Coordinates of N, CA, C and O in Angstrom, one line a residue:
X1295 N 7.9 -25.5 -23.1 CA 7.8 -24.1 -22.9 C 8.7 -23.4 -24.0 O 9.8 -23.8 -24.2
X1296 N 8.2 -22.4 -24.7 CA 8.8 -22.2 -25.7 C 10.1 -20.5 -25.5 O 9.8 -19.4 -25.0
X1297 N 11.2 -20.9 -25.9 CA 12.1 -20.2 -25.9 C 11.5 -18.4 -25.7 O 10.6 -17.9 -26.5
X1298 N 12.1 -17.7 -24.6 CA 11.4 -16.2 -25.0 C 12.5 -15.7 -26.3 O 13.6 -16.1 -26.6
X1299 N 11.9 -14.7 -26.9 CA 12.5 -14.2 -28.1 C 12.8 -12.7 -28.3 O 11.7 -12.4 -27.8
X1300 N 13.2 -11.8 -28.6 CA 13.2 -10.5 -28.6 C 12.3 -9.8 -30.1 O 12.6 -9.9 -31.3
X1301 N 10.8 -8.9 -29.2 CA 9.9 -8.4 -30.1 C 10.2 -7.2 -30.5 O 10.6 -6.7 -29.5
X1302 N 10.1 -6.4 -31.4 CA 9.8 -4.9 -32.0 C 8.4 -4.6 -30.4 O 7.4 -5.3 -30.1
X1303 N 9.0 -3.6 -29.9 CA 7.4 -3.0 -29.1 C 6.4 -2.5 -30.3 O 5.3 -3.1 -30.6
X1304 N 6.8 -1.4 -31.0 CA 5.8 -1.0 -32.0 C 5.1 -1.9 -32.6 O 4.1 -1.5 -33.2
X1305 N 5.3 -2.9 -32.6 CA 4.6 -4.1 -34.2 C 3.5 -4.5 -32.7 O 2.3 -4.4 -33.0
X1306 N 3.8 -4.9 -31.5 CA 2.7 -5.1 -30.9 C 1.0 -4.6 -30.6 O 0.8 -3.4 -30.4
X1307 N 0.1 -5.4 -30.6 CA -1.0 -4.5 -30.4 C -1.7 -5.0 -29.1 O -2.1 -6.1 -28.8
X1308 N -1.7 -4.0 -28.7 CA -2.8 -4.1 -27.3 C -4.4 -3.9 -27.3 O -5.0 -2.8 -27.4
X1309 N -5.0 -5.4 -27.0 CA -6.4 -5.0 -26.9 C -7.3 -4.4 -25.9 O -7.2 -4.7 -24.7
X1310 N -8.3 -3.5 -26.3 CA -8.8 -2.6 -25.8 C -9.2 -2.9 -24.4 O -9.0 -2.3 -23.4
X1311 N -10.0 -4.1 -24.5 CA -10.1 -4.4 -23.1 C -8.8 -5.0 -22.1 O -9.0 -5.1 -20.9
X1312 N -7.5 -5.4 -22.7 CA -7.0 -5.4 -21.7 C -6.4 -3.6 -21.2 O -6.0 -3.3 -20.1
X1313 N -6.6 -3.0 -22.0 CA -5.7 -1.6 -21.7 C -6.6 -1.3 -20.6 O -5.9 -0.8 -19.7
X1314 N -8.0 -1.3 -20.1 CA -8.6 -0.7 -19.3 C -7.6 -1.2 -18.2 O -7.0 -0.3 -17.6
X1315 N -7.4 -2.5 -17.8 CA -6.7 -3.1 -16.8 C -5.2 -2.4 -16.0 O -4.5 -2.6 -15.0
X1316 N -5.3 -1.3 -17.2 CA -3.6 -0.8 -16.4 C -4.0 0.2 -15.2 O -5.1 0.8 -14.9
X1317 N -2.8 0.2 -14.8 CA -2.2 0.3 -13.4 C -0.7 1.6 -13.6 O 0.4 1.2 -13.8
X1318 N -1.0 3.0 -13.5 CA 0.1 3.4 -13.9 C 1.3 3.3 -12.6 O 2.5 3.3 -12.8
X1319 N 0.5 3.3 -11.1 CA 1.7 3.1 -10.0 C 2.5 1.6 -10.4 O 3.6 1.3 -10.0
X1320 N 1.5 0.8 -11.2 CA 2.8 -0.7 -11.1 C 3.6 -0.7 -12.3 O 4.5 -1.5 -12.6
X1321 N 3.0 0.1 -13.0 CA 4.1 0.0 -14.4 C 5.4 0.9 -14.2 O 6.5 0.5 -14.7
X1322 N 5.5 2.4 -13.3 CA 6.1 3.2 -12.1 C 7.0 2.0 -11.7 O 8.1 1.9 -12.3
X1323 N 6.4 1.0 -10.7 CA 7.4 -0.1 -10.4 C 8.1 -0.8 -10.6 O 9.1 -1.2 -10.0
X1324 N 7.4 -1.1 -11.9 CA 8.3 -2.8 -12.9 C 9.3 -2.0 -13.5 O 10.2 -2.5 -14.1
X1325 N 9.3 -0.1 -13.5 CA 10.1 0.1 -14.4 C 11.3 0.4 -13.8 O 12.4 0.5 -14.4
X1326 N 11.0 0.8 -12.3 CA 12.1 0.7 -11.6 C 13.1 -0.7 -11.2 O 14.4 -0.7 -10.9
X1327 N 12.1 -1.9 -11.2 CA 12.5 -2.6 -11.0 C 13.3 -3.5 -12.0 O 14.2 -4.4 -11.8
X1328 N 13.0 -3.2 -13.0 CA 13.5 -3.1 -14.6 C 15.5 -2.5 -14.6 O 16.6 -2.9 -14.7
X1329 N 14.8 -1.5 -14.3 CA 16.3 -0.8 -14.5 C 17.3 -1.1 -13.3 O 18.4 -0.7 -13.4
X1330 N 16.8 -1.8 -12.3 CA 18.0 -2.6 -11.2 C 18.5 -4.0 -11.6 O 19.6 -4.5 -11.4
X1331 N 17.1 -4.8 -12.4 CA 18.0 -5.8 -12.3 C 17.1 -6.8 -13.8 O 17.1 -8.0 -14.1
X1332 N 16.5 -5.8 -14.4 CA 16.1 -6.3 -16.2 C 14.7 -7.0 -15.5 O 14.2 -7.1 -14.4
X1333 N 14.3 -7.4 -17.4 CA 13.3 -8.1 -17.2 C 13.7 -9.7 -17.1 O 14.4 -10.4 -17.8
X1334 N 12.8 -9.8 -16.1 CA 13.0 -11.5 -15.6 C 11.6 -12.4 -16.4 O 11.8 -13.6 -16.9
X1335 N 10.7 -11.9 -16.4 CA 9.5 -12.4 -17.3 C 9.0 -12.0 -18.4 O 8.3 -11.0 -18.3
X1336 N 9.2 -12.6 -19.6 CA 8.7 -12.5 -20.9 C 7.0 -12.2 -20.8 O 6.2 -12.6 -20.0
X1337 N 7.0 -11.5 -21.6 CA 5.4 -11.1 -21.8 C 5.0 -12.3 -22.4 O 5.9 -13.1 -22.7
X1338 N 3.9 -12.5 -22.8 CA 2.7 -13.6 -23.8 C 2.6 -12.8 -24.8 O 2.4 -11.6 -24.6
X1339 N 2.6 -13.5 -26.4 CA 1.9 -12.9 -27.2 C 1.5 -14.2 -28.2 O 1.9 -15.3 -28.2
X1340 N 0.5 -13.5 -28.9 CA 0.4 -14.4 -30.1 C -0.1 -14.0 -31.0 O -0.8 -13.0 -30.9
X1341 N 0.1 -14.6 -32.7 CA 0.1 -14.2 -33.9 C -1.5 -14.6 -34.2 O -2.2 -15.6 -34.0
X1342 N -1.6 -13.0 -34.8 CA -3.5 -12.7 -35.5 C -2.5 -12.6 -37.3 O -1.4 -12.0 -37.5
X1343 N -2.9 -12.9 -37.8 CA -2.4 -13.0 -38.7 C -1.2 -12.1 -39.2 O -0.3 -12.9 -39.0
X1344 N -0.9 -11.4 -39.4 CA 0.9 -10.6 -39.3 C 1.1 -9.7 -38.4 O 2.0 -8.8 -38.6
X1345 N 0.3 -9.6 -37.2 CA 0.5 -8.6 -36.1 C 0.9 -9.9 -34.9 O 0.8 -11.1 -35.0
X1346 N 1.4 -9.1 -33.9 CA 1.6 -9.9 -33.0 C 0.6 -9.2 -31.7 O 0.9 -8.1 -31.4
X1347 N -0.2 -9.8 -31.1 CA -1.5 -9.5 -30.2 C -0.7 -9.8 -28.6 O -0.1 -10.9 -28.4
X1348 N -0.7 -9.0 -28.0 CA -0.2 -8.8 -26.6 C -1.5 -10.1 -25.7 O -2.7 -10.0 -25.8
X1349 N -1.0 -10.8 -25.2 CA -1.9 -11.7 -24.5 C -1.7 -11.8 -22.6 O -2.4 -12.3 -21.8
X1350 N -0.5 -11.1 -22.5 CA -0.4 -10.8 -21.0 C 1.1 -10.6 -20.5 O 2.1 -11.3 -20.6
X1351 N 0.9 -9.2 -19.8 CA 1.9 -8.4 -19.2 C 2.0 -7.1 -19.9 O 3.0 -6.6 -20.6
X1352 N 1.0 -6.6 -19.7 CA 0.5 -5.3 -20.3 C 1.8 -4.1 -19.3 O 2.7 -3.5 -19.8
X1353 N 1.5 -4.2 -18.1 CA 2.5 -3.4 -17.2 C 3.8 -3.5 -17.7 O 4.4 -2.5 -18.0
X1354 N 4.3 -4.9 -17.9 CA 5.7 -4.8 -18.3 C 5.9 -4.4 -19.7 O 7.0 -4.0 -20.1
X1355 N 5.0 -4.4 -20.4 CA 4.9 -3.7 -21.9 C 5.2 -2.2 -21.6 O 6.2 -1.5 -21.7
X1356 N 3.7 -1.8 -21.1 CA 4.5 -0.1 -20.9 C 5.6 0.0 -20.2 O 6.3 1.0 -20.6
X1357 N 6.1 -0.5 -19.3 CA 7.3 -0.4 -18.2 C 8.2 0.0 -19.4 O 8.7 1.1 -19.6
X1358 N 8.5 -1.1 -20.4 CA 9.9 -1.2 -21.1 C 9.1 0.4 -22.3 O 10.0 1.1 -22.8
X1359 N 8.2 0.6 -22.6 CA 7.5 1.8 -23.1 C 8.3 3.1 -22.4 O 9.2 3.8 -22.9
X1360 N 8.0 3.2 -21.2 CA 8.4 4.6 -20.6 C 9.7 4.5 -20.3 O 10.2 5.5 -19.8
X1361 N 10.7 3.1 -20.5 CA 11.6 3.2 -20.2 C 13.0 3.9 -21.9 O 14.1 4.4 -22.0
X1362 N 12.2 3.6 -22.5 CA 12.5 4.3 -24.0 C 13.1 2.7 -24.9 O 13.9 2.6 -25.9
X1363 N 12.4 1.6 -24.0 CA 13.3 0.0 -24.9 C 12.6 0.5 -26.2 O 11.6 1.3 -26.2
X1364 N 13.0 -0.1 -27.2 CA 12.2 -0.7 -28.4 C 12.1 -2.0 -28.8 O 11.5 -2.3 -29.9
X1365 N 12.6 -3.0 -27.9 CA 12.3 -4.3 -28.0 C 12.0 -5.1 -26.2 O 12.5 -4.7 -25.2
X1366 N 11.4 -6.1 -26.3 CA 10.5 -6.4 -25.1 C 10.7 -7.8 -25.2 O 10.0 -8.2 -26.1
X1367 N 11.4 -9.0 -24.3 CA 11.1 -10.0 -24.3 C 9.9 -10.7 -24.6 O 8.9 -10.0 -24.5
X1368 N 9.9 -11.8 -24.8 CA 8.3 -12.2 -25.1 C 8.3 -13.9 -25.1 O 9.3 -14.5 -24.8
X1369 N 7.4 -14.5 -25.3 CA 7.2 -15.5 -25.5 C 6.0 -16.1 -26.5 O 4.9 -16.0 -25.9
X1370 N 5.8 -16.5 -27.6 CA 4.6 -16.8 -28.8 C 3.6 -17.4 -28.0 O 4.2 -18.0 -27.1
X1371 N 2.3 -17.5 -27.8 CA 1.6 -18.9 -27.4 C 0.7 -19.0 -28.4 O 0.3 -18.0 -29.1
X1372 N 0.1 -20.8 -28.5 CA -0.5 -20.8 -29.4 C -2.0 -20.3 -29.2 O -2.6 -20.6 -28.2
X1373 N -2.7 -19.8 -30.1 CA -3.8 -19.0 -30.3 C -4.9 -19.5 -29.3 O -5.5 -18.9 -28.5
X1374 N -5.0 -20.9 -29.7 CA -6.2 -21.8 -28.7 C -6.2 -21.7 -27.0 O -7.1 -22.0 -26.2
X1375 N -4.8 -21.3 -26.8 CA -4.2 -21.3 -25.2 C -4.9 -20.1 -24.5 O -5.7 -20.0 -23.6
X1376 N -4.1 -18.9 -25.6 CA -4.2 -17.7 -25.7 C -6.2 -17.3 -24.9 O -6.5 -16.8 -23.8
X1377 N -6.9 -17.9 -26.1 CA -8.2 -17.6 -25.6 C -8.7 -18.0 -24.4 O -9.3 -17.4 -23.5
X1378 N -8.3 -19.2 -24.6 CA -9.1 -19.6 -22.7 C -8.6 -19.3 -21.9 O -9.3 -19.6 -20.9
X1379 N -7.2 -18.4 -21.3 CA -7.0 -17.9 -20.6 C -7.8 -16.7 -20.0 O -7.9 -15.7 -20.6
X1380 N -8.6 -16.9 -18.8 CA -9.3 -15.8 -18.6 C -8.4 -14.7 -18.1 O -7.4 -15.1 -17.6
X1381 N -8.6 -13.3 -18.0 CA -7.8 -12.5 -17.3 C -7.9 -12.3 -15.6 O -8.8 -12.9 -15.1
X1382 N -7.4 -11.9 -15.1 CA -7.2 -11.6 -13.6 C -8.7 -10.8 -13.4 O -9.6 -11.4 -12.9
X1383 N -8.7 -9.7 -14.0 CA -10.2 -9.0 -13.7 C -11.2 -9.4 -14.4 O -12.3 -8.7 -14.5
X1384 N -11.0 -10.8 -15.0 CA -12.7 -11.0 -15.3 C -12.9 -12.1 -14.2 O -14.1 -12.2 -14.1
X1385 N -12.1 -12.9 -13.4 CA -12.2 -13.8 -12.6 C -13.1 -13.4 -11.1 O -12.7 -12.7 -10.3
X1386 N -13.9 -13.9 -11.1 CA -14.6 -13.3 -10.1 C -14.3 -14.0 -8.5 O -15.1 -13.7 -7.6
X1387 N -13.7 -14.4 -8.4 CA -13.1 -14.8 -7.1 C -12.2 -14.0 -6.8 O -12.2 -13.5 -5.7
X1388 N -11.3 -13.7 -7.9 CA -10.2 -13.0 -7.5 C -10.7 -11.5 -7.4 O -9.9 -10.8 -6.8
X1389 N -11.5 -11.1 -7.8 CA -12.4 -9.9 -7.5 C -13.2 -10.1 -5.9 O -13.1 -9.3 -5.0
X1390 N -13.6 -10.9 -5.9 CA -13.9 -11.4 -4.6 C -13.0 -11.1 -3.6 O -12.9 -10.1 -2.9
X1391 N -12.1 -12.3 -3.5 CA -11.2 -11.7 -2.3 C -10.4 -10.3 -2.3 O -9.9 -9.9 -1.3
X1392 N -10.4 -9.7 -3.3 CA -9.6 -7.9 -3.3 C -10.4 -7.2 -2.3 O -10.0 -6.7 -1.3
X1393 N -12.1 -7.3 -2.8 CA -13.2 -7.0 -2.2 C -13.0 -7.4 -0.6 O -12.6 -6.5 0.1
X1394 N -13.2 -8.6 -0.2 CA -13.4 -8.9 1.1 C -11.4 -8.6 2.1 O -11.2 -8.7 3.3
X1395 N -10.6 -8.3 1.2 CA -9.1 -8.1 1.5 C -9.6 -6.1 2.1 O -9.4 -5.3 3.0
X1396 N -10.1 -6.1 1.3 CA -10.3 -4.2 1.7 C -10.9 -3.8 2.4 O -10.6 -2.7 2.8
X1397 N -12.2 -4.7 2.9 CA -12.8 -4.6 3.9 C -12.7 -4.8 5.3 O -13.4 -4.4 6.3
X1398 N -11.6 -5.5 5.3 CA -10.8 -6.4 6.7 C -9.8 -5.3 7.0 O -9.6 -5.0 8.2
X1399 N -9.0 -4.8 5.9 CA -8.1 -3.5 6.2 C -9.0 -2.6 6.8 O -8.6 -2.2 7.8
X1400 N -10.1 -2.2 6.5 CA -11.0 -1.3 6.5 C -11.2 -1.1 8.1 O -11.0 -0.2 8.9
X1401 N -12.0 -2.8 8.3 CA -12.3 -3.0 9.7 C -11.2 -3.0 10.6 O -11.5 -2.6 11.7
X1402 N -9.8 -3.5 10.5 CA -8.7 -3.1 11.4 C -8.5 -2.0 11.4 O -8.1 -1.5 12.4
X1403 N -8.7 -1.2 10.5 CA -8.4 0.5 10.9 C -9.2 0.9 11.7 O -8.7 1.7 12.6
X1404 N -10.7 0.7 11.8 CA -11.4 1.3 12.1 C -11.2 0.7 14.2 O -11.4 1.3 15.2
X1405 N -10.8 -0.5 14.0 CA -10.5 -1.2 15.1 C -9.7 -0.5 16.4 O -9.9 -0.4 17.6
X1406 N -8.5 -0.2 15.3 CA -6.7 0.3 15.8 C -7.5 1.9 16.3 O -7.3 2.4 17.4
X1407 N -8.3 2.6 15.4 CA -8.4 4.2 15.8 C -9.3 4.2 17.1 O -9.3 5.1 17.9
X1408 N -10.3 2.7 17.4 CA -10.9 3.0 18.5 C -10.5 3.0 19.8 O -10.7 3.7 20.7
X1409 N -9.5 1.7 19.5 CA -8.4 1.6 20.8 C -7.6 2.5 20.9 O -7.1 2.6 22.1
X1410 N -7.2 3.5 20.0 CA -6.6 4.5 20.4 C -7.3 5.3 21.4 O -6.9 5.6 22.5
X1411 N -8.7 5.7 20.8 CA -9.2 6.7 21.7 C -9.4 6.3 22.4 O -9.0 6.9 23.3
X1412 N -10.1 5.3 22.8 CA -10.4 5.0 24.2 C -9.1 4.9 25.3 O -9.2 5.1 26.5
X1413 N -7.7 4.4 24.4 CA -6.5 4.4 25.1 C -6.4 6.1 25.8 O -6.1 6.4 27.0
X1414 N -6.7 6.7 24.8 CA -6.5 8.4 24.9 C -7.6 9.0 25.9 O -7.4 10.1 26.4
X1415 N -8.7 8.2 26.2 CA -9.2 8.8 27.1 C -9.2 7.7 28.9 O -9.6 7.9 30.1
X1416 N -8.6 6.8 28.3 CA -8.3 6.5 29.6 C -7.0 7.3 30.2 O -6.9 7.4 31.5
X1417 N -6.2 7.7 29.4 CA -5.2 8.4 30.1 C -5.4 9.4 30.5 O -4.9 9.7 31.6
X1418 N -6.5 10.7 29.8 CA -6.8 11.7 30.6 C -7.7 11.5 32.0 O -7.6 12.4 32.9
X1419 N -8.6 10.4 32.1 CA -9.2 10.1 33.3 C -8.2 9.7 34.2 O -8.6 9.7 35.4
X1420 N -6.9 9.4 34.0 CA -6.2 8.8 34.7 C -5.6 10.1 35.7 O -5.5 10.0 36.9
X1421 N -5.2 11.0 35.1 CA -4.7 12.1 35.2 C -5.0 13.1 36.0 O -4.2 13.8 36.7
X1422 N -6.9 13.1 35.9 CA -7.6 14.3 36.8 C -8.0 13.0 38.2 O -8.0 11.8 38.1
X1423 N -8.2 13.9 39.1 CA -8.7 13.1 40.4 C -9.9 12.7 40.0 O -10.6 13.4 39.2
X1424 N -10.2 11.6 40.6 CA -11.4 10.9 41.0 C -12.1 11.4 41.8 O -11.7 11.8 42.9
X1425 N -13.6 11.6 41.1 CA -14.5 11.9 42.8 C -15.2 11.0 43.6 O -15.9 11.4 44.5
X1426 N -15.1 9.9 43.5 CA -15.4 8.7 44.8 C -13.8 8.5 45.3 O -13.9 8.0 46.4
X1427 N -12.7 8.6 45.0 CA -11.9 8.2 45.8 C -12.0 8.2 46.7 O -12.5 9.1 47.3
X1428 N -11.3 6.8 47.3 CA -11.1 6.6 48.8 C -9.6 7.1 49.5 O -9.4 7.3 50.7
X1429 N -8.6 7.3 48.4 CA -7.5 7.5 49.2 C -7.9 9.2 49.6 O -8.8 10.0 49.3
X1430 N -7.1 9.2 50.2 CA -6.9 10.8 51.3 C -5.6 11.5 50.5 O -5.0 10.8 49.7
X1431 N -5.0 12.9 50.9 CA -4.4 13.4 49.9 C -2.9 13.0 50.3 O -1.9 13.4 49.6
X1432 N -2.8 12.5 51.1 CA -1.2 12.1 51.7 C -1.6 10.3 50.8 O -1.6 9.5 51.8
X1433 N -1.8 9.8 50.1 CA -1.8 8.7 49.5 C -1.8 9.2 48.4 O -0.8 8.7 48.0
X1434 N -2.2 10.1 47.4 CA -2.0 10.6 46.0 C -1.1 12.1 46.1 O -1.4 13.3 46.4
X1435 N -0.1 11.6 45.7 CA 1.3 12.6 45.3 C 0.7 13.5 45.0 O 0.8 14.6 45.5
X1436 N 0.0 13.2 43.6 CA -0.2 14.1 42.8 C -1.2 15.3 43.1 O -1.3 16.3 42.3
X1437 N -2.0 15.2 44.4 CA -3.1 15.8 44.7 C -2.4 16.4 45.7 O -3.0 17.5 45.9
X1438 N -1.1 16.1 46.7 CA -1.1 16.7 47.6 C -0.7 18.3 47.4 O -0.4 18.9 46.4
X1439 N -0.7 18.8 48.8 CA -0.9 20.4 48.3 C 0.4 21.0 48.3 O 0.5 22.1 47.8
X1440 N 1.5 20.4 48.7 CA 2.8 20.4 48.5 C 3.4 20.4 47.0 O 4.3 21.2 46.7
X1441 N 2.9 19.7 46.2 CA 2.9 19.0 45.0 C 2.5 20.5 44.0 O 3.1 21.1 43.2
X1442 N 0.7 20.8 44.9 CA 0.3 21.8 44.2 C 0.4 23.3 43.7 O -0.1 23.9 42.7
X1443 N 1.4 23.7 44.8 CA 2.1 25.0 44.9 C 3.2 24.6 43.7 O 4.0 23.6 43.7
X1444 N 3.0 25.7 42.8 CA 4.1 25.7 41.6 C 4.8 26.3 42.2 O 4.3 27.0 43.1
X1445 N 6.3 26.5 42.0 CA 7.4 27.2 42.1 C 7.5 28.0 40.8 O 6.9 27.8 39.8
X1446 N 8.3 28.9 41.0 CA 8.2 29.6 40.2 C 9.8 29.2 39.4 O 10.9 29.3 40.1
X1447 N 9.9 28.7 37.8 CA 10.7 28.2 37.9 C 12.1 29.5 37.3 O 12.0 30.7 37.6
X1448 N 13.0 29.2 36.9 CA 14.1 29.8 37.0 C 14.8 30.3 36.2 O 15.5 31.3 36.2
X1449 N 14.7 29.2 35.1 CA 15.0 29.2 33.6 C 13.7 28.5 32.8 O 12.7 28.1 33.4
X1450 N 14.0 28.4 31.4 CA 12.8 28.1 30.4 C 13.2 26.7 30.4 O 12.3 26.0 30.1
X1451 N 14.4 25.9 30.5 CA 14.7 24.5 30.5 C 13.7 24.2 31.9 O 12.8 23.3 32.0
X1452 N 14.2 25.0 33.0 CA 13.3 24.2 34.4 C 11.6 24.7 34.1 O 10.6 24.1 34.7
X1453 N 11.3 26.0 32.8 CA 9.7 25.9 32.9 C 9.2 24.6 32.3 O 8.2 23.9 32.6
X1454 N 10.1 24.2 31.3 CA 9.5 23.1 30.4 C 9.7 21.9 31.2 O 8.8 21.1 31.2
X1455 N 10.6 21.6 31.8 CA 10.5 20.4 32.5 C 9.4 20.4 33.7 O 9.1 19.4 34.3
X1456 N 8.8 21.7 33.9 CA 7.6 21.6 35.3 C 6.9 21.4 34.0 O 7.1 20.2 33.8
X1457 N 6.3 21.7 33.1 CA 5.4 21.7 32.4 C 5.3 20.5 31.7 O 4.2 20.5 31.1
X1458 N 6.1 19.1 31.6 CA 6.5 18.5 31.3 C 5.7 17.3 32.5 O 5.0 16.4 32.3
X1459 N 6.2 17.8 33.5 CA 5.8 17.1 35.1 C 4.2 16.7 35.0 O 3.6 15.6 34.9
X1460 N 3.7 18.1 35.1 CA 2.4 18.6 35.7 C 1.3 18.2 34.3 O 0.1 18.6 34.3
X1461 N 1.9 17.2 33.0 CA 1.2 16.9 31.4 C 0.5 18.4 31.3 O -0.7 18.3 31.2
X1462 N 1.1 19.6 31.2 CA 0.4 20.6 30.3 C 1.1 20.8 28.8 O 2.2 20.2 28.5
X1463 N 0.7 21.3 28.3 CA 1.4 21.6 26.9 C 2.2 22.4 26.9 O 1.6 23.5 27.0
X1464 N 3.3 22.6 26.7 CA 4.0 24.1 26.2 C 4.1 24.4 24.9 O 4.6 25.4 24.5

């Protein structure tokens, strides 16, 4: 593994097809994460005849960019390496599972909001009387007519706590 080395940013060049690949919330990140505790991984580059060609860690490039560095750890690789490396977004697996990863989020949400509602309407059924019940009104508290006569309350702490009682809104 070859020694990382300290590059000029300017002298670097970024190819067009990798720039489509950026991500400005993760470069946001690395640059925060940069300024707590540095960079921990050397970018890839390698020599096109007196330029130096960026071959991977485009984010940590701009990171150390917006953070105002002028020089960027790095690491040389050799040219032949360089090419066969496919990138992350041309890999189609790995496009694949992002794909089937978003759809599974997708379907648990859609999951969680239905249990909600139906949670949300079993509690209002719970709430209003039943019309087949069998109990009588001395078996449900909540029905009896004792229960049902509001008082009139006395202060606005005792209205909100009846209102509180009785699940209305204040």
């Amino acid at each position: 593994m070859p020694k990382p080395e300290s590059f000029p940013i300017e002298k670097i060049f970024v190819p067009t097809k990798l720039k489509k690949t950026l991500k400005p919330e993760s470069v946001a990140e690395i640059a925060e994460s940069m300024l707590d505790i540095g960079q921990q991984t050397p970018i890839s580059l390698r020599l096109d005849g007196d330029r130096l060609v960026l071959v991977e860690g485009l984010h940590r490039l701009e990171a150390c960019k917006a953070l105002g560095e002028t020089t960027i750890l790095g690491v040389l690789v050799p040219t032949e390496l360089a090419q066969h490396k496919p990138l992350l977004a041309e890999r189609p697996e790995v496009e694949a599972e992002r794909i089937k990863m978003a759809r599974l989020k997708q379907l648990r949400l859609e999951k969680e909001a239905a249990e909600a509602s139906t949670a949300a309407s079993r509690g209002n059924a719970t709430q209003a009387p039943r019309a087949g019940s069998t109990k009588g009104l001395r078996d449900n508290p909540k029905a009896s007519p004792v229960r049902m006569v509001k008082a009139k309350p006395k202060s606005l702490s005792d209205w909100i706590t009846q209102q509180k009682g009785t699940g209305s809104r204040y």
